[in-house]
C-alpha cells in the first residue's frame, strides 16, 4: 500500500509553471543568503549538575578578588558589576512539575531569562558543603604559597587592576559602620549626589576631619578635601553647635582660641562638599567611616586605606606607618601640636593611588617584610596544584577574606567546622518565615541561599510508593500532550505505513495499531510537541485510498485541558524567538539551503539540526531568530523549495529539553480497576498541588522583587530519583536589571 503524505498531494496539485516560478524566486533568495550563511549548530541543551551551579556561584562572588576559573556553560561579562547572588531551592520539584503546572508558575516563567535542565543529585552541596568546598583559583603567574593566603591577595586577588575594583562593597560598608541610607544613627544625614556610575577614570578626593568631644559625642572641628592632583580644595574650621568638653588638641591641634571667631556651621561645610564633589566622585580616607559620621554625610563610593592595606583579624595599620613605609614620608610629627588634615588627606590619597597603580601583588611583595612580616602558613586547609596553574582554598574562607558574607535560611544546615563562623544559618518553620526573614536581611549578605520546603513536606506525607506514583502521573500527563489517535486507516496498514505518513511532521517515539476498533486506528506518541501539533493541523481530513482519516488527542478525564496546556506552551517567553520546521530534505546540501531560506524573515541567531547519520540530515529543525517578530512572520508562510513544501509552527518544546517525553518510560499499565483506584486517590490531591505550586511561585516573586539591581538570581528545582529513574530538575538564571 502506498500512502501519499499531505506534502506529496500538495506538490501534485500545484501547476508546474507556478512551481517553476517559485523555485526560481527561492533559488534567487538562497543564492543571496548564501553570501552570508548562518552557522548550523545545536542550540545548547546541556544538562547541568549541582556542582556546575556551585562553580557559577563561586565565580560570580569571587571573580573580583580571585582569579577563579570561569564556567564555560554560562557567559558572564567580565565588566558586569554583579552585586549579589541569591539562590532559591524549591524542594521536591522536578522539571516535569514545572511544565505540568506551567500556568501556575507565572513569576518563574516570565522573570527568568535562562533555563537549564539539572541532573538530580543524591547529596545537597548547595547548602551542606558549599562553604567548605574548594575553589579552583587560576593563578596564571605562580605565587609563593604564603602570598596566596595573604589578606590583601585574598581580598583583591593578585592581578586585579583599576580603581573601581578597590571600592568598598556595600556589605563591607555596612560591616565597618559606614553611614548608609536608612542605617541606624543616620537619621538626618545628608546624601551626596552620587547617582553616576564609577569607572576607572572617576576622580579621587582625599578627605580628613579633626574632631573634638562635646556633650553629644565627637563633632567635627576642621575639614580638609584634596583633589586627585594633590591640590587642597577645601580647608575649613567648623564651630560645633554643642558645648565642647575636650578639644582633643593633642590630635586635632584645635584650641578654644582657634574656634573663638569661627561662625561656619556643619551645614555650611556640607553644602560646600556637595558643590565640589561630582556625581562619580570617590572619597579616599583612613578609617573614613568616622569622618563621614562626624560630617553627617552619606557617600556610597569610598576607598579606605586602612582596609586597602589590610591585616587579618580586623587589625589596621596607622596612617603614619603606611606613609612612612609606602610613601617614604613623615606625617603627624611629634614636634607639631596636632595633626594637619590636609597632610593626612593627601597621604591617604597618595596611598590609594600607589595601590591602584602598582596592584595588590606588587604592593605586597615590595613591603611584605616591612609591614606584614607574613609567616609561613599551615597548608592543611588548602592545596596548590603541581603545575602551579590552579590552586584551591575553601570557598567560605575566600568569601570571608574578600569582605563578603553568606546567609542560609530555611533548613538545618551542617557546615564544616572551620567555616561555620563565616556565615549565618537560620532554620525557619515555614516558607513564609524564610521570605520574611530574607526581606529584612537582603542588603546585608552578598550570598543568600533560601530553601522553600512546603511542597517537599507535602510529598513526605505520602508513602514511598505514593511519591513514585505521583511522579509517574505527572510524567504521564506531559506524555499525553504528544499522543495522537489516527484513523480509520486501510485494513492492511502496518506500523511502517503509519510512520511513513507521520514522519514528515516530527520524530516518532512509539506507534501502536489498535485492531479492536471499527476500522484500524493507531496510537502515536511524538517525541516533541511540535510534531503532534503539526500532525493535527495537516492530516485531519487527509485521504488514504477510500479512508478519510481523523487525527485526535486523547479524550478522557485527565486530558480535557490538553488544548489549553498546549496553548500555554505558545506563550512561553523562552520560545518567543523560535520556530519549528519540518519536512526538510535529508540530503545535506538541500537541507542546509532550505534552512538558509528563513533568513528572509530576519536575522537568524542559531539553527539547530541533528547531525548527519549515514549521509542524511534530520527532517526537522529549530530556528532561533534575533527578533520575535521574525519568528511570528515566518509562521504560516508556505515555503516551497526544491520541490518540497516546508511546514512551520511556533516552537513549543523548550530549547533546554532534547525531548518533551521522558527519556525512560515511567508510566505503568494498569487494569481498569487499578486505574479507577488510582484516579480516586489522585484526584483529591490535584487542587492541593495546584495551590502549592501557585503559592511557591508567589514566594519566588516576593523574593525577586526584594532583590537589588545587578543581583544574580538562581532558582533550583532539584529533581528526583524514584524507582530507578532520574527525573530531571531545572535551574533558572536571571540578572535583575531594574
XYZ file of C-alpha atoms in Angstrom:
738
model
C 0.000 0.000 0.000
C 1.351 3.411 -0.965
C 0.477 6.288 1.353
C 0.758 9.785 -0.037
C 1.684 12.430 2.513
C -0.077 15.823 2.571
C 3.098 17.406 1.238
C 3.135 14.970 -1.702
C -0.519 15.681 -2.508
C 0.019 19.427 -2.438
C 3.009 19.049 -4.765
C 0.961 17.055 -7.275
C -1.905 19.573 -7.392
C 0.320 22.618 -7.903
C 0.909 23.669 -11.504
C 4.354 23.156 -12.970
C 4.637 26.740 -14.144
C 3.809 28.072 -10.699
C 6.308 25.681 -9.165
C 8.959 26.784 -11.636
C 8.434 30.453 -10.751
C 8.538 29.719 -7.022
C 11.717 27.674 -7.394
C 13.411 30.476 -9.296
C 12.397 33.016 -6.656
C 13.569 30.826 -3.794
C 16.780 29.824 -5.570
C 17.493 33.525 -6.032
C 16.854 34.106 -2.341
C 19.132 31.215 -1.393
C 21.852 32.468 -3.699
C 21.648 35.861 -1.953
C 21.519 34.433 1.574
C 24.377 32.031 0.960
C 26.696 35.004 0.679
C 26.426 35.174 4.479
C 25.408 31.783 5.764
C 24.070 31.188 9.255
C 26.173 28.783 11.255
C 24.425 25.446 11.781
C 24.988 24.286 15.334
C 22.918 22.796 18.132
C 21.094 25.148 20.449
C 22.634 24.495 23.917
C 20.866 21.613 25.648
C 23.469 20.551 28.193
C 22.267 19.083 31.464
C 23.832 20.899 34.402
C 24.905 19.348 37.674
C 24.688 20.919 41.110
C 28.477 21.263 41.006
C 28.132 23.435 37.874
C 25.772 25.745 39.761
C 28.165 25.893 42.725
C 31.034 26.786 40.382
C 28.971 29.653 38.963
C 28.226 30.958 42.478
C 31.924 30.862 43.356
C 32.926 32.612 40.154
C 30.402 35.440 40.471
C 31.126 36.130 44.152
C 34.914 35.846 43.952
C 35.843 36.943 40.431
C 36.756 40.475 41.572
C 39.090 39.279 44.299
C 40.393 35.942 42.987
C 41.264 34.590 39.559
C 38.538 31.960 39.813
C 38.033 29.590 36.905
C 35.173 30.840 34.732
C 32.331 28.370 33.975
C 32.213 27.561 30.274
C 28.452 26.984 30.159
C 27.237 30.424 31.245
C 28.519 33.705 29.876
C 29.091 36.475 32.407
C 30.611 39.679 31.082
C 33.947 40.396 32.734
C 32.916 44.016 33.349
C 29.424 43.208 34.645
C 29.023 44.616 38.152
C 27.104 41.790 39.795
C 26.422 42.871 43.360
C 24.995 39.732 44.990
C 23.908 36.152 44.379
C 20.576 34.810 45.595
C 19.698 31.117 45.388
C 16.210 29.700 45.974
C 15.789 25.924 46.268
C 12.230 24.641 45.757
C 12.481 21.258 47.449
C 10.709 18.295 45.875
C 10.037 19.866 42.487
C 11.189 18.485 39.147
C 11.280 19.765 35.589
C 8.090 17.781 34.931
C 6.264 19.603 37.746
C 7.137 22.973 36.239
C 5.788 22.149 32.784
C 2.784 20.201 34.074
C 1.701 23.181 36.211
C 3.166 25.804 33.894
C 0.196 28.192 34.155
C 0.701 28.457 37.938
C 4.382 29.461 37.676
C 3.841 32.958 36.291
C 6.872 34.533 38.008
C 9.291 31.718 37.196
C 8.241 31.613 33.545
C 8.260 35.382 32.949
C 11.059 36.800 35.114
C 13.887 34.342 34.403
C 15.602 34.607 31.033
C 17.557 31.305 31.140
C 16.533 27.744 31.928
C 18.778 24.709 32.133
C 17.932 21.076 32.788
C 19.526 19.922 36.053
C 20.637 16.402 36.896
C 19.239 15.199 40.246
C 21.818 14.766 42.995
C 21.899 12.351 45.907
C 23.563 14.963 48.132
C 22.863 18.662 48.576
C 26.132 20.595 48.284
C 24.266 23.863 47.770
C 23.573 24.023 51.498
C 25.608 21.402 53.320
C 29.053 21.650 51.716
C 29.100 24.863 49.673
C 31.221 26.909 52.081
C 33.642 24.081 52.788
C 34.033 23.141 49.117
C 37.221 24.051 47.320
C 37.671 26.947 44.923
C 39.921 26.439 41.906
C 41.985 29.619 41.644
C 43.564 30.303 38.264
C 46.877 31.845 39.285
C 48.276 32.374 35.749
C 51.568 33.563 37.277
C 52.825 31.282 40.089
C 52.657 32.833 43.543
C 54.540 31.754 46.633
C 52.212 29.768 48.875
C 52.359 32.380 51.658
C 51.282 35.162 49.292
C 48.292 33.133 48.067
C 46.702 33.463 51.520
C 47.853 36.986 52.302
C 44.833 39.100 53.430
C 45.360 41.621 50.614
C 45.631 38.906 47.943
C 42.629 37.032 49.350
C 40.531 40.193 49.144
C 41.649 41.672 45.832
C 43.427 38.848 44.022
C 46.875 39.043 42.537
C 46.164 40.620 39.156
C 43.186 42.942 39.716
C 43.664 46.472 38.405
C 41.514 49.566 38.029
C 40.115 51.980 40.577
C 36.595 50.541 40.584
C 37.826 47.145 41.795
C 39.119 48.599 45.067
C 35.925 50.313 46.190
C 34.338 49.027 49.364
C 31.308 46.860 48.640
C 28.004 47.746 50.217
C 28.353 44.768 52.552
C 31.792 45.954 53.662
C 30.480 49.471 54.289
C 27.696 48.106 56.479
C 30.107 45.773 58.273
C 32.557 48.618 59.021
C 29.851 51.010 60.217
C 29.853 53.460 57.322
C 26.758 55.689 57.297
C 24.104 54.464 54.859
C 20.602 55.421 53.831
C 18.175 54.085 56.397
C 21.050 52.946 58.610
C 20.979 53.118 62.371
C 22.012 56.527 63.664
C 21.918 58.067 60.155
C 18.677 59.997 60.574
C 19.061 63.466 59.122
C 22.339 62.689 57.353
C 22.970 64.441 54.024
C 23.490 62.204 50.984
C 25.814 63.298 48.190
C 24.591 63.435 44.582
C 26.303 60.198 43.618
C 23.985 58.684 41.049
C 26.795 58.404 38.496
C 28.454 55.073 37.757
C 32.041 54.855 38.985
C 34.629 53.922 36.370
C 38.404 53.547 36.471
C 38.620 57.165 35.331
C 36.483 58.617 38.127
C 38.113 61.383 40.214
C 39.593 60.643 43.649
C 39.259 63.059 46.579
C 41.200 62.683 49.823
C 39.151 63.559 52.927
C 40.169 64.017 56.556
C 38.474 65.585 59.574
C 39.630 66.678 63.019
C 37.168 66.333 65.869
C 36.538 67.370 69.447
C 34.443 65.839 72.202
C 31.130 67.560 73.016
C 28.269 66.644 75.293
C 26.730 64.544 72.492
C 29.951 62.819 71.354
C 32.566 63.519 68.701
C 31.861 66.514 66.460
C 33.878 67.891 63.578
C 36.033 70.991 64.048
C 38.091 71.010 60.845
C 37.555 69.530 57.368
C 40.086 69.129 54.542
C 39.444 67.888 50.983
C 42.228 67.248 48.447
C 41.618 66.561 44.731
C 43.442 63.907 42.699
C 46.177 66.366 41.668
C 47.086 66.968 45.316
C 45.526 70.446 45.474
C 43.630 71.254 48.675
C 40.191 72.400 47.507
C 38.635 72.761 50.977
C 40.112 73.542 54.397
C 37.501 74.822 56.831
C 37.199 75.252 60.581
C 33.767 74.293 61.934
C 32.007 75.529 65.077
C 30.243 72.639 66.855
C 26.680 73.541 67.944
C 27.043 71.761 71.305
C 29.227 72.646 74.320
C 32.782 71.318 73.941
C 34.106 69.085 76.704
C 37.546 68.280 75.243
C 39.204 69.950 72.237
C 41.479 66.878 71.759
C 44.254 69.360 70.999
C 46.963 66.691 71.026
C 45.454 65.154 67.881
C 43.362 67.927 66.356
C 45.554 70.945 67.076
C 42.328 72.836 67.880
C 42.103 75.109 70.929
C 39.471 77.398 72.386
C 41.070 80.405 70.735
C 41.150 78.620 67.356
C 37.354 78.403 67.238
C 36.575 81.667 69.042
C 35.952 83.705 65.883
C 34.610 80.829 63.735
C 30.980 81.011 62.622
C 30.983 78.241 59.984
C 28.409 75.570 60.845
C 28.370 71.912 59.831
C 25.605 72.569 57.306
C 27.808 75.161 55.568
C 30.581 72.606 55.093
C 28.084 70.020 53.870
C 26.844 72.456 51.207
C 30.407 73.151 50.043
C 31.199 69.459 49.779
C 28.034 68.845 47.772
C 29.063 71.599 45.361
C 32.633 70.310 44.942
C 32.060 66.557 44.594
C 30.927 65.351 41.127
C 28.385 62.544 40.830
C 31.068 59.866 40.262
C 33.494 61.106 42.923
C 35.375 58.514 45.006
C 36.246 59.589 48.537
C 39.535 58.322 49.957
C 40.464 58.386 53.620
C 41.933 56.438 56.519
C 39.153 54.993 58.730
C 36.839 57.092 56.632
C 33.710 55.850 58.403
C 34.474 58.104 61.398
C 34.969 61.168 59.183
C 31.683 60.642 57.323
C 29.754 60.096 60.545
C 31.230 63.275 62.015
C 30.196 65.133 58.842
C 26.692 63.561 58.967
C 27.116 62.627 55.313
C 26.444 59.513 53.210
C 28.590 58.689 50.191
C 28.478 55.237 48.510
C 31.791 55.247 46.629
C 34.754 55.078 49.001
C 38.265 53.660 49.310
C 39.502 53.250 52.864
C 43.284 52.893 53.042
C 43.052 51.186 56.433
C 41.127 48.388 54.626
C 43.126 48.604 51.404
C 46.402 47.769 53.162
C 44.603 45.238 55.317
C 45.623 42.818 58.017
C 43.990 39.698 59.407
C 41.573 39.654 62.340
C 40.367 43.238 61.816
C 43.662 44.870 62.733
C 44.600 48.087 60.910
C 47.828 49.936 60.189
C 48.177 53.543 61.346
C 48.236 56.142 58.593
C 51.577 57.416 59.886
C 53.219 53.990 59.435
C 51.795 53.468 55.939
C 53.000 56.906 54.829
C 56.459 56.180 56.209
C 56.827 52.701 54.658
C 54.935 53.099 51.361
C 55.471 56.790 50.576
C 58.711 57.334 52.482
C 57.056 60.388 54.040
C 56.896 61.654 57.616
C 53.491 62.914 58.782
C 51.922 63.674 62.163
C 55.258 64.830 63.553
C 55.642 64.813 67.338
C 57.257 68.263 67.121
C 53.996 69.786 65.901
C 50.891 70.212 68.004
C 48.088 68.179 66.452
C 47.592 66.667 63.011
C 47.258 68.569 59.758
C 44.100 67.249 57.993
C 45.347 68.454 54.599
C 48.536 66.450 55.095
C 46.620 63.369 56.247
C 44.098 63.613 53.389
C 46.932 63.920 50.863
C 48.777 60.942 52.371
C 45.643 58.782 52.149
C 45.082 59.896 48.555
C 48.669 59.054 47.543
C 48.472 55.686 49.300
C 45.350 54.794 47.304
C 46.875 55.986 44.033
C 50.029 53.943 44.736
C 47.966 50.794 45.417
C 45.865 51.253 42.255
C 48.928 51.915 40.126
C 51.058 49.042 41.435
C 48.374 46.418 42.032
C 47.915 44.161 45.076
C 50.636 41.662 44.266
C 53.422 44.179 43.730
C 52.429 46.153 46.848
C 52.549 43.008 48.993
C 55.822 41.730 47.513
C 57.522 45.136 47.901
C 56.532 45.640 51.540
C 55.910 42.127 52.892
C 58.738 42.230 55.441
C 58.336 45.907 56.397
C 54.594 45.819 57.014
C 53.157 42.358 57.334
C 56.127 40.166 58.289
C 53.892 37.381 56.956
C 54.809 33.952 58.434
C 54.727 30.558 56.783
C 51.142 29.240 56.976
C 49.642 25.830 57.612
C 48.856 24.072 54.328
C 46.271 21.757 55.913
C 43.339 23.869 54.719
C 44.414 24.375 51.121
C 46.378 22.772 48.315
C 48.481 24.128 45.480
C 48.417 22.088 42.286
C 51.633 20.568 40.996
C 51.574 22.628 37.800
C 51.071 25.879 39.741
C 48.247 26.721 37.373
C 45.271 26.165 39.673
C 45.293 26.470 43.445
C 42.417 25.735 45.784
C 41.070 27.096 49.039
C 37.836 26.820 50.967
C 35.025 28.856 49.467
C 33.966 30.089 52.915
C 37.475 31.359 53.654
C 37.747 33.043 50.267
C 34.327 34.685 50.647
C 35.133 35.951 54.134
C 38.595 37.119 53.081
C 37.083 39.173 50.248
C 34.887 41.098 52.696
C 31.667 39.227 51.855
C 29.280 37.130 53.893
C 26.634 34.451 53.363
C 23.282 33.536 54.890
C 21.396 30.230 54.708
C 17.673 30.232 55.510
C 15.045 27.548 55.686
C 16.610 24.341 56.900
C 19.139 22.804 59.237
C 22.499 23.478 57.582
C 25.533 21.406 58.501
C 28.783 23.167 57.621
C 32.432 22.346 58.041
C 33.688 23.456 61.452
C 36.467 25.624 60.033
C 33.976 27.767 58.095
C 30.978 27.555 60.431
C 31.549 31.055 61.806
C 31.746 32.635 58.357
C 28.026 32.569 57.552
C 24.673 32.986 59.216
C 22.358 29.994 59.374
C 18.749 30.251 60.467
C 16.241 27.439 60.487
C 12.718 28.576 59.632
C 9.440 26.838 60.338
C 7.712 27.769 57.069
C 8.321 29.185 53.601
C 6.601 32.373 54.710
C 9.117 32.841 57.529
C 12.003 32.246 55.101
C 10.767 35.033 52.818
C 10.047 37.434 55.691
C 13.497 36.951 57.258
C 15.214 37.329 53.892
C 13.436 40.605 53.078
C 14.814 42.066 56.316
C 18.360 40.863 55.592
C 18.524 41.296 51.812
C 21.098 44.119 51.872
C 23.435 42.556 54.426
C 24.748 39.498 52.563
C 26.443 39.008 49.218
C 25.314 35.366 49.033
C 21.927 34.157 50.246
C 20.582 30.604 49.947
C 16.874 30.081 50.660
C 15.252 26.660 50.988
C 11.471 26.526 50.426
C 10.257 23.134 51.655
C 6.454 23.291 51.696
C 5.976 21.043 48.645
C 8.613 18.601 49.872
C 6.758 18.386 53.191
C 3.571 17.561 51.276
C 5.357 14.736 49.437
C 6.793 13.342 52.667
C 3.252 12.845 53.936
C 2.855 10.206 51.194
C 4.325 6.731 51.235
C 7.339 5.959 49.049
C 5.104 4.187 46.534
C 2.725 7.158 46.648
C 5.533 9.571 45.777
C 6.645 7.309 42.938
C 3.086 7.070 41.642
C 2.760 10.860 41.849
C 5.883 11.386 39.696
C 4.659 8.788 37.218
C 1.331 10.568 36.906
C 2.978 13.961 36.325
C 5.157 12.479 33.558
C 2.169 10.709 32.049
C 0.216 13.988 31.955
C 3.039 15.511 29.912
C 3.331 12.469 27.644
C -0.365 12.712 26.794
C 0.355 16.085 25.138
C 2.370 14.193 22.487
C -0.182 11.398 21.969
C -2.467 11.319 18.928
C -5.041 8.822 17.663
C -5.045 8.471 13.873
C -7.718 6.665 11.846
C -9.562 5.000 10.368
C -6.752 3.544 8.271
C -6.911 0.956 5.482
C -7.280 -2.567 6.831
C -3.827 -3.653 5.634
C -1.997 -0.745 7.292
C 1.203 -1.500 9.195
C 3.299 0.453 11.671
C 5.693 1.266 8.816
C 2.810 2.800 6.828
C 1.831 4.969 9.783
C 5.440 6.028 10.213
C 5.643 6.980 6.523
C 2.503 9.084 6.908
C 3.612 10.952 10.034
C 7.408 11.183 9.819
C 7.190 14.469 7.884
C 5.655 16.133 10.965
C 8.151 15.082 13.578
C 10.210 12.323 15.127
C 8.077 9.453 16.460
C 8.689 7.617 19.728
C 6.114 4.804 19.535
C 3.389 3.564 17.153
C 0.735 1.100 18.274
C -2.017 -0.245 15.990
C -5.466 -0.647 17.551
C -7.290 -3.552 15.905
C -10.268 -3.804 18.240
C -11.922 -0.575 16.958
C -14.276 -0.068 13.992
C -11.585 0.230 11.382
C -7.861 0.255 12.056
C -6.580 3.130 14.197
C -3.119 3.948 15.518
C -1.950 5.420 18.792
C 1.102 7.552 18.043
C 3.490 9.213 20.505
C 5.669 12.007 19.110
C 8.987 12.940 20.649
C 8.213 16.659 20.511
C 5.049 18.684 20.980
C 5.502 20.376 17.604
C 5.214 17.098 15.700
C 1.873 16.317 17.299
C 0.624 19.860 16.710
C 1.537 19.851 13.003
C 0.005 16.402 12.506
C -3.267 17.758 13.934
C -3.165 20.734 11.576
C -2.064 18.924 8.398
C -3.574 15.443 8.488
C -7.192 15.964 9.542
C -9.394 15.047 6.577
C -6.461 13.520 4.700
C -7.472 10.823 2.152
C -5.793 7.411 2.128
C -7.360 5.175 -0.518
C -11.070 5.420 0.394
C -10.464 6.353 4.031
C -10.798 9.889 5.338
C -8.673 9.908 8.464
C -9.115 11.971 11.584
C -6.350 12.977 13.974
C -7.401 13.476 17.598
C -5.906 13.956 21.010
C -6.795 11.544 23.829
C -10.218 12.154 25.343
C -10.631 11.202 28.979
C -10.977 12.992 32.278
C -7.297 13.788 32.804
C -6.839 15.100 29.247
C -9.695 17.577 28.971
C -7.311 20.540 29.348
C -4.712 19.333 26.812
C -5.525 22.042 24.266
C -5.196 24.714 26.949
C -1.843 23.348 28.075
C -0.519 23.259 24.509
C -1.732 26.841 24.040
C 0.196 27.835 27.178
C 3.377 26.472 25.607
C 2.985 29.048 22.808
C 3.080 31.804 25.443
C 6.377 30.640 26.955
C 8.823 33.608 26.637
C 11.693 31.157 26.199
C 10.293 30.107 22.812
C 9.236 33.545 21.595
C 12.126 33.796 19.104
C 11.978 30.195 17.883
C 10.147 28.212 15.204
C 9.952 24.521 14.322
C 10.418 23.498 10.672
C 9.569 20.054 9.288
C 9.542 18.138 6.004
C 13.126 19.184 5.279
C 15.221 17.279 2.801
C 17.525 14.639 4.264
C 20.203 15.477 1.675
C 22.736 17.735 3.456
C 23.083 20.420 0.773
C 19.377 20.806 0.090
C 18.674 20.595 3.825
C 21.032 23.498 4.534
C 19.684 25.548 1.610
C 16.133 25.141 2.875
C 17.101 26.326 6.347
C 19.052 29.282 4.989
C 15.931 30.480 3.171
C 14.429 31.571 6.502
C 16.851 34.488 6.671
C 14.325 36.385 4.519
C 12.211 36.893 7.640
C 15.002 38.471 9.680
C 18.436 37.846 11.189
C 18.856 34.274 12.409
C 20.755 33.739 15.648
C 21.024 29.959 15.595
C 19.826 26.897 13.692
C 19.582 23.554 15.444
C 19.671 20.492 13.229
C 20.543 16.917 14.083
C 23.929 15.626 12.991
C 24.361 13.692 9.767
C 23.700 9.951 10.066
C 24.716 7.741 7.167
C 24.934 10.817 4.953
C 21.437 12.050 5.852
C 20.081 15.008 7.792
C 17.082 15.199 10.089
C 13.747 16.200 8.548
C 13.176 18.660 11.395
C 14.990 21.675 12.843
C 14.626 24.554 15.284
C 15.433 28.093 14.150
C 16.092 30.891 16.623
C 15.672 34.427 15.287
C 17.213 37.540 16.764
C 13.765 39.186 16.924
C 10.470 37.609 17.995
C 8.700 39.470 15.155
C 10.747 37.493 12.636
C 9.602 34.223 14.162
C 5.996 35.386 14.102
C 6.274 36.432 10.436
C 7.650 33.043 9.357
C 4.825 31.006 10.922
C 2.039 30.231 8.480
C 4.032 31.186 5.368
C 4.141 28.359 2.798
C 7.721 27.876 1.630
C 8.296 25.542 -1.305
C 11.956 24.853 -2.006
C 13.453 22.164 -4.250
C 10.037 20.545 -4.934
C 9.342 20.293 -1.219
C 6.850 22.257 0.860
C 8.050 23.087 4.349
C 5.703 23.236 7.330
C 6.361 25.704 10.139
C 4.893 26.256 13.599
C 5.839 28.047 16.798
C 8.407 26.189 18.899
C 6.667 24.508 21.833
C 9.407 22.344 23.351
C 11.866 24.467 25.409
C 15.396 24.593 23.956
C 16.941 23.009 27.052
C 14.913 19.803 26.531
C 16.054 17.237 23.967
C 12.637 15.573 24.143
C 9.279 16.534 25.634
C 8.531 12.997 26.763
C 10.637 11.361 29.450
C 13.810 9.648 28.233
C 12.873 6.477 30.135
C 9.262 5.289 30.149
C 7.870 5.897 33.612
C 4.188 5.123 33.076
C 2.630 1.948 34.351
C -0.011 -0.118 32.609
C -2.962 -0.820 34.871
C -6.166 -2.786 34.671
C -9.401 -0.740 34.600
C -9.964 -1.491 38.270
C -6.493 -0.284 39.192
C -6.941 2.780 37.021
C -10.152 3.712 38.791
C -8.462 3.255 42.153
C -5.558 5.445 41.025
C -7.870 8.216 39.861
C -9.756 8.145 43.142
C -6.521 8.539 45.115
C -5.016 11.223 42.858
C -7.969 13.463 42.078
C -8.426 14.953 45.574
C -4.730 15.904 45.625
C -4.785 17.845 42.361
C -6.315 21.096 43.723
C -3.935 20.910 46.688
C -0.943 20.526 44.376
C -2.062 23.434 42.196
C -2.391 25.675 45.258
C 1.085 24.610 46.422
C 2.597 25.458 43.037
C 0.900 28.842 42.871
C 1.929 29.736 46.415
C 5.528 28.670 45.809
C 5.652 30.820 42.689
C 4.275 33.734 44.705
C 7.114 33.333 47.244
C 9.630 33.374 44.397
C 8.055 36.595 43.108
C 8.319 38.275 46.530
C 11.982 37.353 46.898
C 12.723 38.508 43.341
C 11.105 41.901 43.975
C 13.228 42.338 47.108
C 16.479 41.783 45.209
C 18.531 44.825 44.288
C 19.726 45.715 40.818
C 22.567 43.614 39.337
C 21.808 40.650 41.583
C 22.179 37.193 40.026
C 19.056 35.226 40.941
C 19.189 31.421 40.740
C 16.173 29.167 41.310
C 16.755 25.433 41.690
C 14.179 22.690 41.155
C 16.346 19.798 42.416
C 14.720 16.916 40.518
C 14.316 13.428 41.993
C 15.339 9.798 41.725
C 12.432 7.383 42.001
C 12.003 3.773 41.032
C 15.435 3.653 39.416
C 14.559 6.595 37.123
C 16.128 10.064 37.156
C 13.590 12.880 36.961
C 15.490 15.967 35.824
C 15.324 19.242 37.721
C 15.576 22.804 36.459
C 17.926 25.711 37.034
C 16.578 29.229 36.378
C 19.011 32.139 35.961
C 18.477 35.858 35.637
C 20.443 39.026 36.414
C 17.955 41.553 37.762
C 18.261 44.842 35.886
C 15.536 47.028 37.422
